[in-house]
CSV table of N, CA, C and O in Angstrom, one decimal:
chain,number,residue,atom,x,y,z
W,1,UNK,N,118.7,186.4,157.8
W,1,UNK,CA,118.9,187.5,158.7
W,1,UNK,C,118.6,188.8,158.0
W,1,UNK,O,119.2,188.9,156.9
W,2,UNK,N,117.9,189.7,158.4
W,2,UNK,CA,117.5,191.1,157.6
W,2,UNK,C,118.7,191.6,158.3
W,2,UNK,O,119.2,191.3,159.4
W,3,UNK,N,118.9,192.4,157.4
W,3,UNK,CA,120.0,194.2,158.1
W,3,UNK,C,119.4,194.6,158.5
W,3,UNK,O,118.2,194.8,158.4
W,4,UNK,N,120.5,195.1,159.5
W,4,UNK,CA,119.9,196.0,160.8
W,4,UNK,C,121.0,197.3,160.6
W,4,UNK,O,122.1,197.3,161.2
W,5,UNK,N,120.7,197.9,160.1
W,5,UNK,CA,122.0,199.8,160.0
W,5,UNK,C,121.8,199.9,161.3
W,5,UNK,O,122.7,199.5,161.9
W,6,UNK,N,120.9,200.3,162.0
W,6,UNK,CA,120.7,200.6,163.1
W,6,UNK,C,122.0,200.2,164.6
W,6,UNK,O,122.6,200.8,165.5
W,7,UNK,N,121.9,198.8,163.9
W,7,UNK,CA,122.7,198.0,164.7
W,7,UNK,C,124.0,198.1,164.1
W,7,UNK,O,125.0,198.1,164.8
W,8,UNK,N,124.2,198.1,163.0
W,8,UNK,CA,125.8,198.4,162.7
W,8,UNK,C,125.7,199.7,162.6
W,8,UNK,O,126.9,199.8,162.7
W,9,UNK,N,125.5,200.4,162.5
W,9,UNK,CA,125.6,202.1,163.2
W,9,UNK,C,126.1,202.2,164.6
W,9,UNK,O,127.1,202.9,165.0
W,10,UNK,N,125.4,201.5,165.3
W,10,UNK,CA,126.0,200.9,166.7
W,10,UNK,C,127.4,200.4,167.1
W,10,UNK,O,128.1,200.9,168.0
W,11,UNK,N,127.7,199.5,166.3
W,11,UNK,CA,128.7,198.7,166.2
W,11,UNK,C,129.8,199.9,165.7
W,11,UNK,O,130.8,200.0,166.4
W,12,UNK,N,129.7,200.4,164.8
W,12,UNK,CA,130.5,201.3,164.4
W,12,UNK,C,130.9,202.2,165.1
W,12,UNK,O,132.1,202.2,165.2
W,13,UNK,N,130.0,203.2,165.7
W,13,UNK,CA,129.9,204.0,166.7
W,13,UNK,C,130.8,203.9,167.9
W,13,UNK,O,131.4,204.7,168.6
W,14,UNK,N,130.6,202.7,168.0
W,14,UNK,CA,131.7,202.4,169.3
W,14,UNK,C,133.1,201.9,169.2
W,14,UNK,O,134.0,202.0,170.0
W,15,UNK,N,133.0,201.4,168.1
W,15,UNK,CA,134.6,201.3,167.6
W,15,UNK,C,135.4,202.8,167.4
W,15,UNK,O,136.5,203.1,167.7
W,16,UNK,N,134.5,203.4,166.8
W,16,UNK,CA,135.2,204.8,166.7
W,16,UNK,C,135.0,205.4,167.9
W,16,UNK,O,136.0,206.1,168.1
W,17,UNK,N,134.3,205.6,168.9
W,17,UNK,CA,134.3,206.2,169.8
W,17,UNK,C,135.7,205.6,171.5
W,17,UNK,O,135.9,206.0,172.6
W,18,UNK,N,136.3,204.3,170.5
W,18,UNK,CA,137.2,203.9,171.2
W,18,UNK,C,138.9,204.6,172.0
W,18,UNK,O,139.6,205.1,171.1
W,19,UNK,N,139.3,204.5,173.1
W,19,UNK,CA,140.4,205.7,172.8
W,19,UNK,C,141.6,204.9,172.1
W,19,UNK,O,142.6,205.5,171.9
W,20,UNK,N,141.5,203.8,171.7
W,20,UNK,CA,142.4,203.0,171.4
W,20,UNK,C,142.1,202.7,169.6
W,20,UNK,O,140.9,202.8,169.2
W,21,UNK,N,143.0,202.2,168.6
W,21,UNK,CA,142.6,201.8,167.2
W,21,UNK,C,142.3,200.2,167.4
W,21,UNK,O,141.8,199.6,166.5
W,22,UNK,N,142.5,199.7,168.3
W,22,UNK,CA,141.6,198.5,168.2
W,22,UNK,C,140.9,198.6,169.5
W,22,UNK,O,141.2,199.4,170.4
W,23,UNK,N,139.9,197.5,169.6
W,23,UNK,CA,138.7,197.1,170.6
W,23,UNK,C,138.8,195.6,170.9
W,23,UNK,O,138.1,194.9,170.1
W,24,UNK,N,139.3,195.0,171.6
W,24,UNK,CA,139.2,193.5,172.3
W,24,UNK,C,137.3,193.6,171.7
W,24,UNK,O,136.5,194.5,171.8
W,25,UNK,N,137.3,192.1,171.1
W,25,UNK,CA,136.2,191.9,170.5
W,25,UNK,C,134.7,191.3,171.7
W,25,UNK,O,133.5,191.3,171.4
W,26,UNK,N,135.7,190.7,173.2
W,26,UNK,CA,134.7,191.0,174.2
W,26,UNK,C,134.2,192.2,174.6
W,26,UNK,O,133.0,192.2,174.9
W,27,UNK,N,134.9,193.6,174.7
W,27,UNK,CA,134.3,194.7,175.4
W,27,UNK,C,133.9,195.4,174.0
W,27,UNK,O,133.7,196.6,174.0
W,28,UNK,N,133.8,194.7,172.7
W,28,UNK,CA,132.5,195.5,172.3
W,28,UNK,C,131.3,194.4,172.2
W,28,UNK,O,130.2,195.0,172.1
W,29,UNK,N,131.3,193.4,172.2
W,29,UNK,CA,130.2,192.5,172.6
W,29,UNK,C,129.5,193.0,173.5
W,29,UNK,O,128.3,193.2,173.3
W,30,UNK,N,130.1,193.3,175.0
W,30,UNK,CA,129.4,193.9,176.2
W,30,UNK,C,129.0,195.0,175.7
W,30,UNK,O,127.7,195.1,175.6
W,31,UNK,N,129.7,196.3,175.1
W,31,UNK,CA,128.9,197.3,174.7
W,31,UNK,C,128.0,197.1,174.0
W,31,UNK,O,126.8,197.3,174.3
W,32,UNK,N,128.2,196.7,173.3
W,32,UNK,CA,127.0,196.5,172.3
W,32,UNK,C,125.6,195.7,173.3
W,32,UNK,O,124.6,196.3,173.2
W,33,UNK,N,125.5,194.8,173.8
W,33,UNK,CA,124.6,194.6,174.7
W,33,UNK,C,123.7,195.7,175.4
W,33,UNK,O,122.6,196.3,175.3
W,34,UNK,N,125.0,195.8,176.3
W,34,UNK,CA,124.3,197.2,177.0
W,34,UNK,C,123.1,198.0,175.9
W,34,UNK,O,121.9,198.1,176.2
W,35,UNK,N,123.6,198.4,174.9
W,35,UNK,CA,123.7,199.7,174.1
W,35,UNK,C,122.0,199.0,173.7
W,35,UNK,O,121.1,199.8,173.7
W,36,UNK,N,121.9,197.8,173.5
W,36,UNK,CA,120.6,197.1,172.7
W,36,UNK,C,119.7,196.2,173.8
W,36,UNK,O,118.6,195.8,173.5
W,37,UNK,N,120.1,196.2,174.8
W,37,UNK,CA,119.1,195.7,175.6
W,37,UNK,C,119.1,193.7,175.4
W,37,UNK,O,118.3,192.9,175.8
W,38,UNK,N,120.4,193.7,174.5
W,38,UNK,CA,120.0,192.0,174.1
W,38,UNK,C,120.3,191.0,175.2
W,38,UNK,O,121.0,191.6,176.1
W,39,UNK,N,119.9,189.6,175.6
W,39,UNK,CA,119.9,188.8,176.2
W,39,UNK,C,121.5,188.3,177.2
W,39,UNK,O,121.9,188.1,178.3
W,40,UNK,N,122.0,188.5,175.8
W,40,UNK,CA,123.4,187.6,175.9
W,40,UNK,C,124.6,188.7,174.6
W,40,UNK,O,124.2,189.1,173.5
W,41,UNK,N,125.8,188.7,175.0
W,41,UNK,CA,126.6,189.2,174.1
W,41,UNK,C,126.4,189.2,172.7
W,41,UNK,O,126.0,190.0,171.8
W,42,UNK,N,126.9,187.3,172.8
W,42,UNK,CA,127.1,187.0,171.3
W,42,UNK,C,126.4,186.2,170.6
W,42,UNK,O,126.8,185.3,169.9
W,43,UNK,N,124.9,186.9,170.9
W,43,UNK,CA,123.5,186.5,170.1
W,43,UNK,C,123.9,186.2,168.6
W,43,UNK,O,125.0,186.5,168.1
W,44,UNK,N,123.0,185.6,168.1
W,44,UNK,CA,123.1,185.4,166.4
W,44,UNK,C,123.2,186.6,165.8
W,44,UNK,O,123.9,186.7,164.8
W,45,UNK,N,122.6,187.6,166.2
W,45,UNK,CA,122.1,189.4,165.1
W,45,UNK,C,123.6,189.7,165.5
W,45,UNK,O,124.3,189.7,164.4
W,46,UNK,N,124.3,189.9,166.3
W,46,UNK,CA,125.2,190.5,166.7
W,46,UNK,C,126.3,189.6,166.1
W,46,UNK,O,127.0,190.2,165.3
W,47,UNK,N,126.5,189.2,166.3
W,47,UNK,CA,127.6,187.8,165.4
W,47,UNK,C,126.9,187.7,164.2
W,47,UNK,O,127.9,188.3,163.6
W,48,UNK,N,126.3,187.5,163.5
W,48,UNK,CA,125.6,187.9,161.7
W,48,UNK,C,126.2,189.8,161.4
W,48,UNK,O,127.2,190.1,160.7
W,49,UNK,N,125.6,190.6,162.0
W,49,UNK,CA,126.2,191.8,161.5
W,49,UNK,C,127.7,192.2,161.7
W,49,UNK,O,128.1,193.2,161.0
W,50,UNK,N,128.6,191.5,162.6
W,50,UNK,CA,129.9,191.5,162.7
W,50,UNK,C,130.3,190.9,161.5
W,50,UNK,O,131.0,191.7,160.7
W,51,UNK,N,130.1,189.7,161.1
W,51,UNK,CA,130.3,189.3,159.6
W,51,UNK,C,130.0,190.0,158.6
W,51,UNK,O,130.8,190.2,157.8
W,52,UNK,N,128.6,190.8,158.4
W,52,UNK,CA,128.4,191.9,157.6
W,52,UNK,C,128.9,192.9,157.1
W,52,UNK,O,128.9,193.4,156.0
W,53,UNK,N,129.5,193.4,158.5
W,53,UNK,CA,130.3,194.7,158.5
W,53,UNK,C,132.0,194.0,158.0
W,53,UNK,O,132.6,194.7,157.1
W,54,UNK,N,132.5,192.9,158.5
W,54,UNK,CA,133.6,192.3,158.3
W,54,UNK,C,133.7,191.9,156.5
W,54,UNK,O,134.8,192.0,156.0
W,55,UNK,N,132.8,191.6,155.6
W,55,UNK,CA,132.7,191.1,154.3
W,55,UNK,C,133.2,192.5,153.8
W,55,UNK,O,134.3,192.8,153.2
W,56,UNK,N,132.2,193.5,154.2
W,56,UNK,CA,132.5,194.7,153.5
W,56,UNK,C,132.6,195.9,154.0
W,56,UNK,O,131.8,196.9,153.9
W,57,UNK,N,134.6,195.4,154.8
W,57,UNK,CA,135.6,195.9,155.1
W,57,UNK,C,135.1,197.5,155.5
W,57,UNK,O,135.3,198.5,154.8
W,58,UNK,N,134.5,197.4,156.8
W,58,UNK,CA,133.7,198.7,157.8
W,58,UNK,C,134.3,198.1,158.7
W,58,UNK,O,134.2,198.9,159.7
W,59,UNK,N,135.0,196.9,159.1
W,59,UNK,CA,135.8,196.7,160.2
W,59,UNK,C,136.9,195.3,159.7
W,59,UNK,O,136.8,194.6,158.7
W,60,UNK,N,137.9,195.3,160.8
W,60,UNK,CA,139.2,194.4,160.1
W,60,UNK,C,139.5,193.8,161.4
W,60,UNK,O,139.6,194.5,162.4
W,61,UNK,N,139.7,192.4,161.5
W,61,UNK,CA,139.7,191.6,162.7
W,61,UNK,C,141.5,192.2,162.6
W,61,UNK,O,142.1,192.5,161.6
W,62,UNK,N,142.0,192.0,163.9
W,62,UNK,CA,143.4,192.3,164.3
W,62,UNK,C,143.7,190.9,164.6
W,62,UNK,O,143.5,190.8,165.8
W,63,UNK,N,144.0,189.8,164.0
W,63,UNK,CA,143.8,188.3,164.3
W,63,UNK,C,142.7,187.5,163.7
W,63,UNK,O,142.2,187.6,162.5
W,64,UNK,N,142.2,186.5,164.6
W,64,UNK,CA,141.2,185.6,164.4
W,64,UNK,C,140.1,186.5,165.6
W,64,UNK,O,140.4,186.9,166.7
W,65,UNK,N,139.2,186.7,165.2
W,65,UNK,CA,137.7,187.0,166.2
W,65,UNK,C,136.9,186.1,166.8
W,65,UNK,O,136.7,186.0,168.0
W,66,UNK,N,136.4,184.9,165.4
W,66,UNK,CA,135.9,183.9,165.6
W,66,UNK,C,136.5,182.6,165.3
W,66,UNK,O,137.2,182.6,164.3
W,67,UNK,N,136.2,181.7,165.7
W,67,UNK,CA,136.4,180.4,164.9
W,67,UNK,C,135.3,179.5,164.9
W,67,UNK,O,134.5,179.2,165.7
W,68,UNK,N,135.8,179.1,163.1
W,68,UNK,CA,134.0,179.0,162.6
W,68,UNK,C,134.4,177.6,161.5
W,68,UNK,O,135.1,177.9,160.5
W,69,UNK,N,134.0,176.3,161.7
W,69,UNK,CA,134.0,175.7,160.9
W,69,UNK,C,133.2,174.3,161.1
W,69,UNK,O,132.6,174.2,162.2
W,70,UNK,N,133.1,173.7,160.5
W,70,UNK,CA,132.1,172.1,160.8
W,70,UNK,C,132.8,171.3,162.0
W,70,UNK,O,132.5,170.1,162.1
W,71,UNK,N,133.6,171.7,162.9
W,71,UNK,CA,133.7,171.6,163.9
W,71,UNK,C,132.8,171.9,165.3
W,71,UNK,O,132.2,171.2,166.1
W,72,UNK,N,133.1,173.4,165.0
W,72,UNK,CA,132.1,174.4,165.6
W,72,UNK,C,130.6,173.9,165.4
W,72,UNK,O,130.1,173.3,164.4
W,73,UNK,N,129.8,174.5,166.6
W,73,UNK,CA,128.3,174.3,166.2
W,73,UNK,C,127.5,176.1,166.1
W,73,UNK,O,126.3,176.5,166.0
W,74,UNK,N,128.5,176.7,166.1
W,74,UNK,CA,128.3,178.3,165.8
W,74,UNK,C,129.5,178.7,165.9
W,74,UNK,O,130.2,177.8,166.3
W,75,UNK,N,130.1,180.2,165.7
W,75,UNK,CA,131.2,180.7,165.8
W,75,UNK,C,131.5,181.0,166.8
W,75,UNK,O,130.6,181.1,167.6
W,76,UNK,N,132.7,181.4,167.3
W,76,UNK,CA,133.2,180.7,168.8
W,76,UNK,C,134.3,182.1,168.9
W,76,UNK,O,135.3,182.3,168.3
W,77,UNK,N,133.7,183.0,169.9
W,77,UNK,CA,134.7,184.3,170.1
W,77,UNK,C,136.2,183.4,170.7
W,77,UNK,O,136.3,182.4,171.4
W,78,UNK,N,137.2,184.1,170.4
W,78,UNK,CA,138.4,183.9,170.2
W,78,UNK,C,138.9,184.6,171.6
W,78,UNK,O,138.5,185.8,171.8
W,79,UNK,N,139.9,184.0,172.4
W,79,UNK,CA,140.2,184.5,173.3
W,79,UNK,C,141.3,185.8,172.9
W,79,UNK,O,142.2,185.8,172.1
W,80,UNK,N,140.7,187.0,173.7
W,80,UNK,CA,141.7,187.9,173.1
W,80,UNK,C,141.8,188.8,172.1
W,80,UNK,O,142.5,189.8,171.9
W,81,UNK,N,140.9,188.2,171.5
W,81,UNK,CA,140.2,189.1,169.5
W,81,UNK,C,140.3,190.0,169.9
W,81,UNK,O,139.8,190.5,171.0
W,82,UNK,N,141.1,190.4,168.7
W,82,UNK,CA,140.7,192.6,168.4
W,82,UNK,C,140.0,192.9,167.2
W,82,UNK,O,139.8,192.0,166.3
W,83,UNK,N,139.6,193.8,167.1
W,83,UNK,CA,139.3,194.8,165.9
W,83,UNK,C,139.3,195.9,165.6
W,83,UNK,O,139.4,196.6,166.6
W,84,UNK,N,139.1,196.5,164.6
W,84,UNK,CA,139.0,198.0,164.2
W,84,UNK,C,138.2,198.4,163.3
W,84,UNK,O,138.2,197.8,162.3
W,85,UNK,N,137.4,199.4,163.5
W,85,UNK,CA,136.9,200.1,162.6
W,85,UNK,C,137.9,201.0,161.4
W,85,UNK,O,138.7,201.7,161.8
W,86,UNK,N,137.8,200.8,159.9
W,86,UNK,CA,138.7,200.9,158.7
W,86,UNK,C,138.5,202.1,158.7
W,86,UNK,O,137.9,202.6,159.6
W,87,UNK,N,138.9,202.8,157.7
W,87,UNK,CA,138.5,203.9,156.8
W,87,UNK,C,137.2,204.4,156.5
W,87,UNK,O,136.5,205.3,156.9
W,88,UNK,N,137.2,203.2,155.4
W,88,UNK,CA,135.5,203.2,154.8
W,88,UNK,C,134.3,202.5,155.7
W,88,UNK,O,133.1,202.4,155.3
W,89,UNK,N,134.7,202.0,157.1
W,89,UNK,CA,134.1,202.6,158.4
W,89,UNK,C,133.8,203.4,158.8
W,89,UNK,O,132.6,203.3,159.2
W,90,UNK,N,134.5,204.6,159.2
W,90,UNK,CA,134.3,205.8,159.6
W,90,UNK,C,133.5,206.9,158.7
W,90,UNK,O,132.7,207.8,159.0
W,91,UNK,N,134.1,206.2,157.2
W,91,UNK,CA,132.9,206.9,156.1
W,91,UNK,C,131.8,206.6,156.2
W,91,UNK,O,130.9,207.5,156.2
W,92,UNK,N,131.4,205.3,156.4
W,92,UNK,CA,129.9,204.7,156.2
W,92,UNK,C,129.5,205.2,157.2
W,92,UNK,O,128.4,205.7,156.9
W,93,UNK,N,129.8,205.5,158.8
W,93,UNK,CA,129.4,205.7,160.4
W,93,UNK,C,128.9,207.4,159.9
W,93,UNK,O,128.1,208.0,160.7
W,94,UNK,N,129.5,208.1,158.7
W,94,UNK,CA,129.1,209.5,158.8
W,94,UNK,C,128.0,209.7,157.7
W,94,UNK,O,127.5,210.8,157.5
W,95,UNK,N,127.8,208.5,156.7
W,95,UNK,CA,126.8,208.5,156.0
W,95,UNK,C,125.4,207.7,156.8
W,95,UNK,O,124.3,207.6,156.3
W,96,UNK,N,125.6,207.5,157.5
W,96,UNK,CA,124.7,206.5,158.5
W,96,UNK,C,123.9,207.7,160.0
W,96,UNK,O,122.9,207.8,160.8
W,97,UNK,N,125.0,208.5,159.6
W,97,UNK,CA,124.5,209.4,161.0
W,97,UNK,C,122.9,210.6,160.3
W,97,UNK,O,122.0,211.2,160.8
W,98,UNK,N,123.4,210.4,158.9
W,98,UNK,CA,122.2,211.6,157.8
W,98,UNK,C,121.2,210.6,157.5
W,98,UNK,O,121.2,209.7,156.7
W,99,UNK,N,119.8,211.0,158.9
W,99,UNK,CA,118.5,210.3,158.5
W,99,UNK,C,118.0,209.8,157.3
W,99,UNK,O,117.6,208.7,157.0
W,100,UNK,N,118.3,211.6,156.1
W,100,UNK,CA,117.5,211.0,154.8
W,100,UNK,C,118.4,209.6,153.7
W,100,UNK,O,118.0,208.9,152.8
W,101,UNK,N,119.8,209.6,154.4
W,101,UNK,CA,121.1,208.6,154.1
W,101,UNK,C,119.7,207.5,154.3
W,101,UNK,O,118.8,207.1,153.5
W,102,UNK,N,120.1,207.1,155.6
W,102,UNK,CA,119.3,205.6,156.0
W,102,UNK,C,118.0,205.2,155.4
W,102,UNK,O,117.5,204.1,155.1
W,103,UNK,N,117.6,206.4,155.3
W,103,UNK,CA,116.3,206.0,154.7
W,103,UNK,C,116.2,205.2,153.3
W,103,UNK,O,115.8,204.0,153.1
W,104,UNK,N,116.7,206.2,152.2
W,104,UNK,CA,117.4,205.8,150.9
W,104,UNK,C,118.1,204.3,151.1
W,104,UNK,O,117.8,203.5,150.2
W,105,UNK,N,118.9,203.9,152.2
W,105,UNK,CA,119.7,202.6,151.6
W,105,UNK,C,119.4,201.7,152.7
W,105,UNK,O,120.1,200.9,153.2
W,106,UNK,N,118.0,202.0,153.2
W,106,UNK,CA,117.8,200.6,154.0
W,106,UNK,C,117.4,199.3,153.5
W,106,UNK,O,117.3,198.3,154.2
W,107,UNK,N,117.0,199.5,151.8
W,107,UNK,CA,116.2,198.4,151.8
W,107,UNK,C,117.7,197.6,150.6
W,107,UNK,O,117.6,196.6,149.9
W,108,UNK,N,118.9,198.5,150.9
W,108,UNK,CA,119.5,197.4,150.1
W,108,UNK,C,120.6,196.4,151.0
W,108,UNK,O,120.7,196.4,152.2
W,109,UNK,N,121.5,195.6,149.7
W,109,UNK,CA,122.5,195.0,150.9
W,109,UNK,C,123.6,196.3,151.7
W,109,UNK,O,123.8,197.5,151.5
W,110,UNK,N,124.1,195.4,152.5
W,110,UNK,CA,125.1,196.2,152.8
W,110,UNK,C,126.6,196.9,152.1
W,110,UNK,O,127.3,197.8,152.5
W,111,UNK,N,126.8,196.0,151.1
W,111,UNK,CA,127.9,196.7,150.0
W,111,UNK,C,127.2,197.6,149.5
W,111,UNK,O,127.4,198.7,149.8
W,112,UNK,N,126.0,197.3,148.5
W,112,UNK,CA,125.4,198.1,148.2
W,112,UNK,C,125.1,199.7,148.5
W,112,UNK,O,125.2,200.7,147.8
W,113,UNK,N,124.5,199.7,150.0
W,113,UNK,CA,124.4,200.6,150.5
W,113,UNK,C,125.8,201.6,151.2
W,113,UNK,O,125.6,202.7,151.6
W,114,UNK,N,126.8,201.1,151.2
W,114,UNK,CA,127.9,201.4,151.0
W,114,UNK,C,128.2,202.1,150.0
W,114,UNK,O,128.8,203.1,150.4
W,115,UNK,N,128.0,202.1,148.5
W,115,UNK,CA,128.3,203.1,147.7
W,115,UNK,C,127.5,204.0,147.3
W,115,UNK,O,127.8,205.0,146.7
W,116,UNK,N,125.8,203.6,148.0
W,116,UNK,CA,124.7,204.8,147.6
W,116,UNK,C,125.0,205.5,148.7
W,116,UNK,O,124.6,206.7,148.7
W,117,UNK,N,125.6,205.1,150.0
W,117,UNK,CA,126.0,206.1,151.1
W,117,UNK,C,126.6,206.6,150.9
W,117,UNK,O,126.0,207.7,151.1
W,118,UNK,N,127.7,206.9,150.5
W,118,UNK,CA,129.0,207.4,150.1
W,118,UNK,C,128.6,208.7,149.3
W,118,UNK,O,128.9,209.9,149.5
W,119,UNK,N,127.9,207.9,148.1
W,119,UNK,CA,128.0,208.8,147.2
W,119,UNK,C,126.8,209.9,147.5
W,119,UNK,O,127.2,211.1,147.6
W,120,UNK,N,125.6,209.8,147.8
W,120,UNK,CA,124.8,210.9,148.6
W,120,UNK,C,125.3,211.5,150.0
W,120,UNK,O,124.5,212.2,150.6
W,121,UNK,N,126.6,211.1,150.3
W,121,UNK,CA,127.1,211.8,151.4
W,121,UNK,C,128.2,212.9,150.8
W,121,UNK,O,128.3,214.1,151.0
W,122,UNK,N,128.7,212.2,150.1
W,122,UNK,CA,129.3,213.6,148.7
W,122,UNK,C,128.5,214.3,148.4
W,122,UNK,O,128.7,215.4,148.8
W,123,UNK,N,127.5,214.2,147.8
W,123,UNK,CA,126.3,215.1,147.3
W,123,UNK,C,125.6,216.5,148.9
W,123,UNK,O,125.3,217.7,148.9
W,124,UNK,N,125.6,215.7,149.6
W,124,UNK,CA,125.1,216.9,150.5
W,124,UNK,C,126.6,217.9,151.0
W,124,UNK,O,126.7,219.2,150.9
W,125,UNK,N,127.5,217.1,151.5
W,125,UNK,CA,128.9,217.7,151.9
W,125,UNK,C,129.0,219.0,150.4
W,125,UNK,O,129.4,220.2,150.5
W,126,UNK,N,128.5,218.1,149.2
W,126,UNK,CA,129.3,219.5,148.2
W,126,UNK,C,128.8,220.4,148.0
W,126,UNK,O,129.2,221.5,147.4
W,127,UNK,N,126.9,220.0,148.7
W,127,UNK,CA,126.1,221.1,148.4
W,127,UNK,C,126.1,222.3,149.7
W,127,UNK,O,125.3,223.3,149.8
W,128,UNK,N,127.2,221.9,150.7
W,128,UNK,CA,127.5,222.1,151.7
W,128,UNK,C,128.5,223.5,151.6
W,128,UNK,O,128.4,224.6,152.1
W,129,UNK,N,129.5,222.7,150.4
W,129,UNK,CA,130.6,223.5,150.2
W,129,UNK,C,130.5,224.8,149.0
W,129,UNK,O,131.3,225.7,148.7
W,130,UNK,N,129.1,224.3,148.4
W,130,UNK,CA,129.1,224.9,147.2
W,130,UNK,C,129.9,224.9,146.2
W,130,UNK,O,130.2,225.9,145.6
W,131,UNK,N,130.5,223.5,145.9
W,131,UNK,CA,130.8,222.6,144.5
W,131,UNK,C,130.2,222.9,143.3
W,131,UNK,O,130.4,222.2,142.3
């Protein structure tokens, strides 16, 4: 699966744009649909970058979201799942919003790009503040 920022930019965006600290993990599947034009909710890209964002802690399941094991024949939305967008969520969502940001860390992973976001989002903020 390639990264998609674009799409977890999305994902993000709407968690924070929530009035609530968590999101029932159905009504962001539907948004997220809407928002991408996709087929079905809980397509593979959309269930792949939920795991993406979930590895490295840009969101935190309030429970179980999915259940996933050699049982299962794919991961299986959880009745009721919550989640939230973290901290270092809301950081990544404002390093993600600065075009020349995305540009710079599209071609890495997503941890990765996580700390070259961060830290070029310091760099313009201090050149902001005059640091």
């Amino acid at each position: 699966m390639k990264q998609d920022y674009e799409l977890i930019k999305i994902i993000l965006q709407t968690l924070a744009d929530n009035e609530g600290y968590y999101m029932l993990l159905d009504n962001l599947a539907n948004k997220i649909q809407e928002k991408t034009g996709a087929l079905e909710p809980f397509n593979d890209k959309f269930v792949g970058h939920f795991f993406l964002a979930k590895d490295t802690n840009l969101i935190a399941e309030l429970g179980i979201c999915f259940f996933t094991g050699q049982q299962y024949h794919k991961p299986v939305p959880a009745n009721y799942a919550k989640l939230r967008i973290t901290a270092q969520g809301l950081e990544f969502l404002e390093a993600l919003k600065n075009d020349n940001i995305i540009h710079k860390i599209k071609e890495f992973s997503v941890g990765t790009a996580i700390d070259i976001g961060k830290s070029l989002l310091i760099k313009i903020i201090s050149k902001q503040l005059d640091f």
